[in-house]
């Protein structure tokens, strides 16, 4: 059963379930939003390949008339010291025209609910420093920048 917020229903989907094409389309829109060229076939291949190698959890938000309006991708990651795992909310995207209507909140709330139900001790995410809307949403749901943690990366 999906979480409902303002007539938004959020459900998890596997790559072989009806509606996965909507996940592919929204993830491709997300890529385009960040400057990548549209590539529906490549996006689908990547999602299917990633799902075969990792336990990606795809969340799809739909609004009235089953219109797909948002997507979230969540990946488990090991917590070696605790001998456990955390979930990484890797990607969250709400389609243009549906932002500011509770779709992102519904998606993140469903992820949090599922993580609690699974006994996951922590969810981690990152966002751009200038993405004020996302940062406000995440803070309102209890996400904080941990003291003493610095994120680093390098291009190869």
N, CA, C and O of each residue as an XYZ file, in Angstrom:
624
protein
N       0.846     -1.192      0.000
C       0.000      0.000      0.000
C       0.882      1.242      0.000
O       1.941      1.250      0.628
N       0.462      2.272     -0.686
C       1.243      3.494     -0.804
C       0.899      4.520      0.249
O      -0.202      4.516      0.799
N       1.852      5.409      0.532
C       1.605      6.542      1.408
C       0.858      7.593      0.598
O       1.177      7.819     -0.569
N      -0.130      8.234      1.205
C      -0.930      9.215      0.488
C      -0.752     10.579      1.135
O      -0.940     10.723      2.343
N      -0.394     11.569      0.351
C      -0.291     12.950      0.791
C      -0.871     13.823     -0.312
O      -0.371     13.817     -1.437
N      -1.929     14.576      0.005
C      -2.569     15.446     -0.990
C      -2.854     14.699     -2.288
O      -2.498     15.177     -3.365
N      -3.476     13.563     -2.202
C      -3.857     12.747     -3.342
C      -2.659     12.276     -4.154
O      -2.780     12.017     -5.351
N      -1.508     12.165     -3.508
C      -0.328     11.598     -4.150
C      -0.114     10.219     -3.547
O      -0.055     10.075     -2.326
N       0.001      9.219     -4.385
C       0.232      7.849     -3.931
C       1.647      7.462     -4.294
O       2.070      7.656     -5.434
N       2.393      6.914     -3.335
C       3.769      6.498     -3.562
C       3.850      4.989     -3.380
O       3.378      4.437     -2.386
N       4.465      4.333     -4.371
C       4.648      2.885     -4.279
C       6.039      2.517     -4.755
O       6.676      3.266     -5.496
N       6.501      1.359     -4.320
C       7.776      0.859     -4.811
C       7.507      0.000     -6.036
O       6.471     -0.656     -6.149
N       8.456      0.023     -6.936
C       8.333     -0.746     -8.177
C       9.614     -1.495     -8.462
O      10.707     -0.955     -8.291
N       9.487     -2.734     -8.896
C      10.622     -3.487     -9.420
C      10.674     -3.254    -10.923
O       9.703     -2.786    -11.517
N      11.800     -3.578    -11.536
C      11.980     -3.301    -12.957
C      11.006     -4.069    -13.842
O      10.783     -3.679    -14.988
N      10.425     -5.149    -13.337
C       9.515     -5.954    -14.156
C       8.045     -5.665    -13.884
O       7.175     -6.382    -14.377
N       7.757     -4.631    -13.111
C       6.375     -4.318    -12.768
C       5.798     -3.248    -13.687
O       6.522     -2.395    -14.201
N       4.467     -3.309    -13.888
C       3.815     -2.241    -14.662
C       4.094     -0.886    -14.012
O       4.056     -0.760    -12.788
N       4.367      0.098    -14.813
C       4.681      1.433    -14.315
C       6.163      1.735    -14.319
O       6.562      2.882    -14.121
N       7.000      0.704    -14.547
C       8.444      0.945    -14.551
C       8.845      1.907    -15.663
O       9.825      2.639    -15.521
N       8.110      1.916    -16.758
C       8.382      2.874    -17.825
C       8.263      4.312    -17.344
O       8.983      5.192    -17.817
N       7.343      4.553    -16.391
C       7.220      5.896    -15.815
C       8.451      6.244    -14.989
O       8.899      7.390    -14.998
N       9.000      5.264    -14.275
C      10.236      5.489    -13.525
C      11.351      5.876    -14.493
O      12.086      6.833    -14.251
N      11.475      5.131    -15.588
C      12.503      5.411    -16.597
C      12.341      6.831    -17.130
O      13.316      7.580    -17.200
N      11.127      7.205    -17.505
C      10.883      8.540    -18.072
C      11.239      9.639    -17.077
O      11.868     10.629    -17.450
N      10.841      9.475    -15.805
C      11.124     10.506    -14.809
C      12.611     10.569    -14.474
O      13.144     11.657    -14.260
N      13.285      9.434    -14.424
C      14.729      9.454    -14.185
C      15.439     10.118    -15.362
O      16.410     10.849    -15.163
N      14.967      9.874    -16.584
C      15.556     10.558    -17.738
C      15.303     12.066    -17.648
O      16.204     12.853    -17.943
N      14.100     12.484    -17.249
C      13.807     13.912    -17.047
C      14.744     14.513    -16.005
O      15.223     15.635    -16.168
N      15.003     13.766    -14.936
C      15.910     14.197    -13.874
C      17.310     14.440    -14.443
O      17.946     15.447    -14.134
N      17.781     13.516    -15.269
C      19.094     13.655    -15.900
C      19.142     14.903    -16.766
O      20.116     15.655    -16.726
N      18.087     15.126    -17.554
C      18.021     16.302    -18.422
C      18.027     17.574    -17.572
O      18.678     18.559    -17.922
N      17.296     17.547    -16.452
C      17.251     18.687    -15.530
C      18.668     19.096    -15.104
O      18.939     20.281    -14.911
N      19.564     18.121    -14.959
C      20.938     18.397    -14.545
C      21.914     18.502    -15.719
O      23.128     18.452    -15.521
N      21.387     18.649    -16.943
C      22.230     18.964    -18.082
C      22.645     17.803    -18.961
O      23.354     18.010    -19.945
N      22.227     16.588    -18.639
C      22.571     15.439    -19.489
C      21.590     15.377    -20.662
O      20.454     15.835    -20.539
N      22.012     14.823    -21.786
C      21.075     14.674    -22.910
C      20.063     13.564    -22.615
O      20.376     12.594    -21.925
N      18.872     13.716    -23.134
C      17.854     12.685    -22.957
C      18.317     11.385    -23.618
O      18.855     11.405    -24.726
N      18.109     10.267    -22.941
C      18.479      8.955    -23.462
C      17.610      7.911    -22.755
O      18.058      7.256    -21.814
N      16.375      7.764    -23.212
C      15.446      6.832    -22.564
C      15.969      5.401    -22.586
O      15.901      4.704    -21.574
N      16.487      4.957    -23.724
C      17.004      3.590    -23.804
C      18.190      3.395    -22.862
O      18.271      2.391    -22.154
N      19.100      4.356    -22.858
C      20.255      4.270    -21.968
C      19.847      4.314    -20.503
O      20.410      3.596    -19.677
N      18.868      5.156    -20.180
C      18.383      5.244    -18.808
C      17.778      3.916    -18.377
O      18.032      3.441    -17.270
N      16.980      3.320    -19.249
C      16.369      2.034    -18.898
C      17.434      0.956    -18.722
O      17.374      0.180    -17.768
N      18.413      0.897    -19.636
C      19.490     -0.089    -19.506
C      20.242      0.105    -18.194
O      20.548     -0.863    -17.498
N      20.543      1.375    -17.855
C      21.263      1.668    -16.619
C      20.454      1.236    -15.397
O      20.995      0.601    -14.491
N      19.169      1.573    -15.365
C      18.333      1.195    -14.228
C      18.238     -0.319    -14.086
O      18.378     -0.849    -12.983
N      18.004     -1.012    -15.183
C      17.915     -2.479    -15.132
C      19.245     -3.094    -14.704
O      19.266     -4.021    -13.894
N      20.352     -2.587    -15.239
C      21.667     -3.091    -14.855
C      21.971     -2.826    -13.393
O      22.495     -3.694    -12.695
N      21.645     -1.633    -12.930
C      21.865     -1.283    -11.535
C      21.017     -2.167    -10.634
O      21.487     -2.629     -9.594
N      19.784     -2.401    -11.022
C      18.901     -3.252    -10.228
C      19.420     -4.682    -10.162
O      19.210     -5.367     -9.160
N      20.097     -5.146    -11.215
C      20.618     -6.513    -11.197
C      21.859     -6.636    -10.316
O      22.164     -7.723     -9.827
N      22.590     -5.509    -10.107
C      23.808     -5.534     -9.294
C      23.576     -5.068     -7.862
O      24.330     -5.442     -6.964
N      22.573     -4.280     -7.641
C      22.316     -3.699     -6.321
C      20.837     -3.845     -5.993
O      20.027     -4.216     -6.842
N      20.518     -3.554     -4.788
C      19.132     -3.663     -4.367
C      18.455     -2.303     -4.438
O      17.904     -1.822     -3.447
N      18.498     -1.690     -5.607
C      17.877     -0.380     -5.757
C      16.386     -0.490     -5.469
O      15.720     -1.432     -5.899
N      15.888      0.479     -4.742
C      14.456      0.571     -4.479
C      13.942      1.758     -5.282
O      14.363      2.892     -5.053
N      13.048      1.509     -6.206
C      12.453      2.565     -7.021
C      11.112      2.947     -6.414
O      10.250      2.094     -6.201
N      10.944      4.226     -6.139
C       9.685      4.756     -5.616
C       9.069      5.631     -6.700
O       9.738      6.492     -7.273
N       7.790      5.403     -6.975
C       7.073      6.177     -7.980
C       5.886      6.862     -7.317
O       5.096      6.220     -6.624
N       5.763      8.171     -7.534
C       4.625      8.939     -7.026
C       3.667      9.206     -8.175
O       4.080      9.648     -9.247
N       2.405      8.942     -7.952
C       1.381      9.234     -8.949
C       0.331     10.137     -8.322
O       0.097     10.102     -7.114
N      -0.289     10.940     -9.163
C      -1.358     11.829     -8.713
C      -2.650     11.368     -9.374
O      -2.742     10.229     -9.832
N      -3.619     12.219     -9.424
C      -4.925     11.869     -9.967
C      -4.785     11.226    -11.344
O      -3.916     11.603    -12.130
N      -5.629     10.276    -11.619
C      -5.651      9.551    -12.895
C      -4.355      8.796    -13.147
O      -3.981      8.561    -14.296
N      -3.660      8.411    -12.057
C      -2.444      7.610    -12.184
C      -1.349      8.295    -13.008
O      -0.573      7.621    -13.686
N      -1.283      9.609    -12.954
C      -0.243     10.351    -13.664
C       1.037     10.302    -12.830
O       1.033     10.697    -11.665
N       2.135      9.816    -13.425
C       3.414      9.743    -12.724
C       3.975     11.155    -12.560
O       4.147     11.877    -13.542
N       4.263     11.547    -11.304
C       4.686     12.916    -11.030
C       6.018     13.018    -10.288
O       6.563     14.114    -10.155
N       6.549     11.900     -9.805
C       7.806     11.967     -9.075
C       8.426     10.599     -8.894
O       7.757      9.570     -8.983
N       9.733     10.617     -8.637
C      10.475      9.371     -8.483
C      11.578      9.568     -7.447
O      12.124     10.661     -7.298
N      11.893      8.485     -6.735
C      13.035      8.464     -5.827
C      13.746      7.133     -6.007
O      13.106      6.093     -6.159
N      15.083      7.173     -5.989
C      15.896      5.963     -6.054
C      16.692      5.855     -4.759
O      17.363      6.801     -4.348
N      16.609      4.688     -4.124
C      17.246      4.451     -2.831
C      18.138      3.214     -2.951
O      17.734      2.192     -3.506
N      19.364      3.326     -2.416
C      20.328      2.236     -2.479
C      20.806      1.887     -1.078
O      21.099      2.786     -0.291
N      20.890      0.605     -0.751
C      21.501      0.234      0.524
C      23.009      0.413      0.458
O      23.610      0.281     -0.607
N      23.611      0.711      1.586
C      25.058      0.880      1.669
C      25.524      0.298      3.004
O      24.856      0.481      4.022
N      26.656     -0.395      3.014
C      27.103     -1.012      4.261
C      27.535      0.012      5.301
O      28.082      1.066      4.975
N      27.278     -0.322      6.556
C      27.781      0.412      7.719
C      28.697     -0.560      8.454
O      28.259     -1.254      9.372
N      29.931     -0.611      8.066
C      30.856     -1.628      8.543
C      30.996     -1.631     10.060
O      30.924     -2.691     10.681
N      31.192     -0.472     10.659
C      31.416     -0.396     12.100
C      30.214     -0.951     12.869
O      30.382     -1.610     13.894
N      29.024     -0.688     12.379
C      27.806     -1.165     13.057
C      27.367     -2.545     12.578
O      26.418     -3.116     13.114
N      28.055     -3.081     11.572
C      27.655     -4.357     10.964
C      26.182     -4.301     10.579
O      25.383     -5.165     10.938
N      25.863     -3.262      9.843
C      24.481     -2.996      9.458
C      24.507     -2.348      8.084
O      25.530     -2.369      7.399
N      23.395     -1.780      7.687
C      23.374     -1.015      6.451
C      22.540      0.236      6.643
O      21.622      0.276      7.462
N      22.878      1.251      5.874
C      22.064      2.455      5.817
C      21.481      2.519      4.415
O      21.939      1.825      3.507
N      20.478      3.351      4.250
C      19.933      3.586      2.916
C      20.403      4.948      2.454
O      20.465      5.896      3.237
N      20.735      5.039      1.177
C      21.125      6.307      0.569
C      20.002      6.719     -0.380
O      19.727      6.048     -1.374
N      19.367      7.834     -0.049
C      18.387      8.424     -0.956
C      19.201      9.147     -2.015
O      19.607     10.295     -1.841
N      19.425      8.454     -3.102
C      20.379      8.927     -4.108
C      19.777      9.964     -5.043
O      20.429     10.948     -5.393
N      18.536      9.743     -5.444
C      17.915     10.642     -6.415
C      16.460     10.878     -6.038
O      15.732      9.948     -5.693
N      16.054     12.133     -6.110
C      14.664     12.522     -5.882
C      14.318     13.532     -6.961
O      15.028     14.521     -7.143
N      13.230     13.286     -7.676
C      12.843     14.187     -8.755
C      11.324     14.300     -8.793
O      10.611     13.299     -8.736
N      10.846     15.534     -8.890
C       9.421     15.827     -9.068
C       9.272     16.539    -10.405
O       9.971     17.513    -10.686
N       8.361     16.047    -11.215
C       8.155     16.606    -12.553
C       7.738     18.074    -12.475
O       6.998     18.483    -11.580
N       8.226     18.842    -13.423
C       7.863     20.250    -13.525
C       6.334     20.354    -13.579
O       5.680     19.538    -14.228
N       5.787     21.318    -12.926
C       4.340     21.484    -12.882
C       3.698     20.779    -11.695
O       2.515     20.973    -11.417
N       4.488     19.952    -10.988
C       3.968     19.245     -9.814
C       4.781     19.570     -8.565
O       4.542     19.010     -7.495
N       5.740     20.476     -8.709
C       6.578     20.854     -7.570
C       5.799     21.767     -6.634
O       4.910     22.504     -7.059
N       6.144     21.706     -5.362
C       5.485     22.538     -4.360
C       4.101     22.053     -3.977
O       3.339     22.789     -3.350
N       3.762     20.815     -4.349
C       2.433     20.272     -4.075
C       2.469     19.058     -3.143
O       1.469     18.352     -3.009
N       3.605     18.814     -2.504
C       3.709     17.717     -1.549
C       4.215     16.408     -2.129
O       4.273     15.406     -1.417
N       4.583     16.392     -3.404
C       5.050     15.152     -4.036
C       6.386     14.713     -3.433
O       6.537     13.557     -3.036
N       7.346     15.624     -3.364
C       8.642     15.286     -2.773
C       8.504     14.845     -1.333
O       9.142     13.879     -0.914
N       7.675     15.545     -0.570
C       7.434     15.175      0.831
C       6.834     13.774      0.919
O       7.231     12.984      1.776
N       5.887     13.461      0.043
C       5.267     12.129      0.050
C       6.302     11.053     -0.266
O       6.317     10.000      0.371
N       7.165     11.310     -1.245
C       8.205     10.337     -1.591
C       9.166     10.104     -0.426
O       9.422      8.960     -0.051
N       9.696     11.183      0.144
C      10.675     11.038      1.224
C      10.011     10.416      2.458
O      10.624      9.596      3.141
N       8.781     10.794      2.743
C       8.073     10.210      3.886
C       7.903      8.711      3.709
O       8.071      7.953      4.663
N       7.571      8.274      2.499
C       7.429      6.837      2.244
C       8.763      6.120      2.414
O       8.810      5.027      2.978
N       9.854      6.726      1.930
C      11.181      6.130      2.110
C      11.495      6.000      3.597
O      11.948      4.947      4.045
N      11.259      7.064      4.363
C      11.502      7.026      5.811
C      10.667      5.946      6.484
O      11.179      5.196      7.316
N       9.397      5.860      6.137
C       8.515      4.836      6.722
C       9.012      3.432      6.414
O       9.048      2.576      7.297
N       9.398      3.192      5.159
C       9.895      1.871      4.766
C      11.200      1.542      5.493
O      11.401      0.408      5.929
N      12.082      2.531      5.624
C      13.351      2.305      6.321
C      13.107      1.954      7.787
O      13.724      1.030      8.316
N      12.216      2.684      8.437
C      11.899      2.372      9.842
C      11.337      0.957      9.957
O      11.727      0.201     10.846
N      10.428      0.605      9.064
C       9.815     -0.728      9.092
C      10.861     -1.821      8.860
O      10.725     -2.923      9.391
N      11.896     -1.534      8.079
C      12.946     -2.510      7.797
C      14.046     -2.508      8.861
O      14.976     -3.312      8.786
N      13.952     -1.618      9.845
C      14.969     -1.543     10.892
C      16.254     -0.864     10.467
O      17.295     -1.051     11.097
N      16.190     -0.079      9.406
C      17.377      0.638      8.925
C      17.674      1.776      9.908
O      16.783      2.567     10.218
N      18.917      1.867     10.402
C      19.211      2.876     11.428
C      19.458      4.287     10.900
O      19.429      5.243     11.674
N      19.704      4.436      9.579
C      20.038      5.763      9.076
C      19.741      5.846      7.584
O      19.890      4.874      6.844
N      19.319      7.034      7.167
C      19.205      7.354      5.745
C      20.129      8.534      5.490
O      20.162      9.494      6.260
N      20.870      8.448      4.409
C      21.805      9.491      4.036
C      21.401     10.041      2.670
O      20.812      9.328      1.858
N      21.714     11.294      2.425
C      21.466     11.899      1.118
C      22.402     13.062      0.934
O      23.055     13.512      1.875
N      22.460     13.541     -0.276
C      23.188     14.775     -0.555
C      22.391     15.563     -1.576
O      21.638     14.995     -2.367
N      22.560     16.868     -1.552
C      21.920     17.743     -2.525
C      22.832     18.920     -2.783
O      23.796     19.149     -2.052
N      22.526     19.651     -3.809
C      23.344     20.813     -4.156
C      23.159     21.904     -3.109
O      22.076     22.051     -2.541
N      24.215     22.667     -2.855
C      24.157     23.708     -1.826
C      23.182     24.823     -2.185
O      22.700     25.525     -1.296
N      22.880     25.001     -3.485
C      21.951     26.064     -3.878
C      20.522     25.562     -4.101
O      19.671     26.319     -4.569
N      20.252     24.308     -3.776
C      18.903     23.756     -3.941
C      18.115     24.008     -2.661
O      17.896     23.103     -1.855
N      17.696     25.250     -2.497
C      17.025     25.666     -1.265
C      15.736     24.902     -1.007
O      15.442     24.564      0.140
N      14.960     24.622     -2.050
C      13.694     23.901     -1.864
C      13.953     22.507     -1.302
O      13.293     22.090     -0.350
N      14.902     21.792     -1.880
C      15.203     20.433     -1.403
C      15.777     20.479      0.014
O      15.392     19.684      0.872
N      16.692     21.408      0.252
C      17.287     21.509      1.587
C      16.227     21.826      2.634
O      16.269     21.284      3.739
N      15.284     22.690      2.303
C      14.197     22.990      3.235
C      13.332     21.770      3.505
O      12.962     21.506      4.649
N      13.010     21.030      2.457
C      12.224     19.807      2.626
C      12.952     18.817      3.525
O      12.373     18.292      4.476
N      14.222     18.562      3.223
C      14.978     17.578      3.992
C      15.107     17.994      5.461
O      14.949     17.166      6.358
N      15.395     19.274      5.704
C      15.485     19.749      7.094
C      14.147     19.579      7.811
O      14.114     19.193      8.979
N      13.053     19.864      7.122
C      11.737     19.746      7.765
C      11.395     18.303      8.122
O      10.534     18.058      8.967
N      12.064     17.354      7.484
C      11.837     15.932      7.764
C      12.907     15.346      8.683
O      12.958     14.133      8.883
N      13.769     16.211      9.244
C      14.726     15.768     10.247
C      16.135     15.521      9.764
O      16.981     15.113     10.560
N      16.429     15.751      8.489
C      17.780     15.556      7.982
C      18.666     16.723      8.416
O      18.256     17.882      8.354
N      19.871     16.406      8.850
C      20.840     17.419      9.266
C      22.197     17.082      8.652
O      22.445     15.946      8.247
N      23.065     18.083      8.592
C      24.454     17.848      8.186
C      25.201     17.361      9.418
O      25.304     18.097     10.399
N      25.726     16.138      9.391
C      26.409     15.615     10.583
C      27.695     16.380     10.880
O      28.445     16.730      9.969
N      27.938     16.632     12.156
C      29.186     17.271     12.568
C      30.357     16.359     12.240
O      30.282     15.145     12.429
N      31.427     16.944     11.754
C      32.652     16.203     11.529
C      32.695     15.388     10.242
O      33.671     14.679      9.998
N      31.663     15.475      9.418
C      31.641     14.729      8.163
C      31.884     15.689      7.008
O      31.221     16.721      6.896
N      32.822     15.347      6.168
C      33.127     16.145      4.977
C      32.984     15.215      3.780
O      33.612     14.157      3.732
N      32.169     15.603      2.827
C      32.008     14.809      1.610
C      33.070     15.235      0.601
O      33.245     16.424      0.334
N      33.770     14.262      0.050
C      34.804     14.512     -0.941
C      34.551     13.620     -2.143
O      33.979     12.539     -2.009
N      34.969     14.061     -3.300
C      34.892     13.214     -4.492
C      35.952     13.658     -5.471
O      36.517     14.744     -5.338
N      36.222     12.820     -6.455
C      37.159     13.171     -7.514
C      36.635     12.647     -8.833
O      36.058     11.561     -8.889
N      36.826     13.397     -9.876
C      36.447     12.949    -11.218
C      37.580     12.080    -11.762
O      38.757     12.388    -11.574
N      37.218     11.020    -12.421
C      38.222     10.112    -12.995
C      38.162     10.131    -14.499
O      38.931      9.430    -15.157
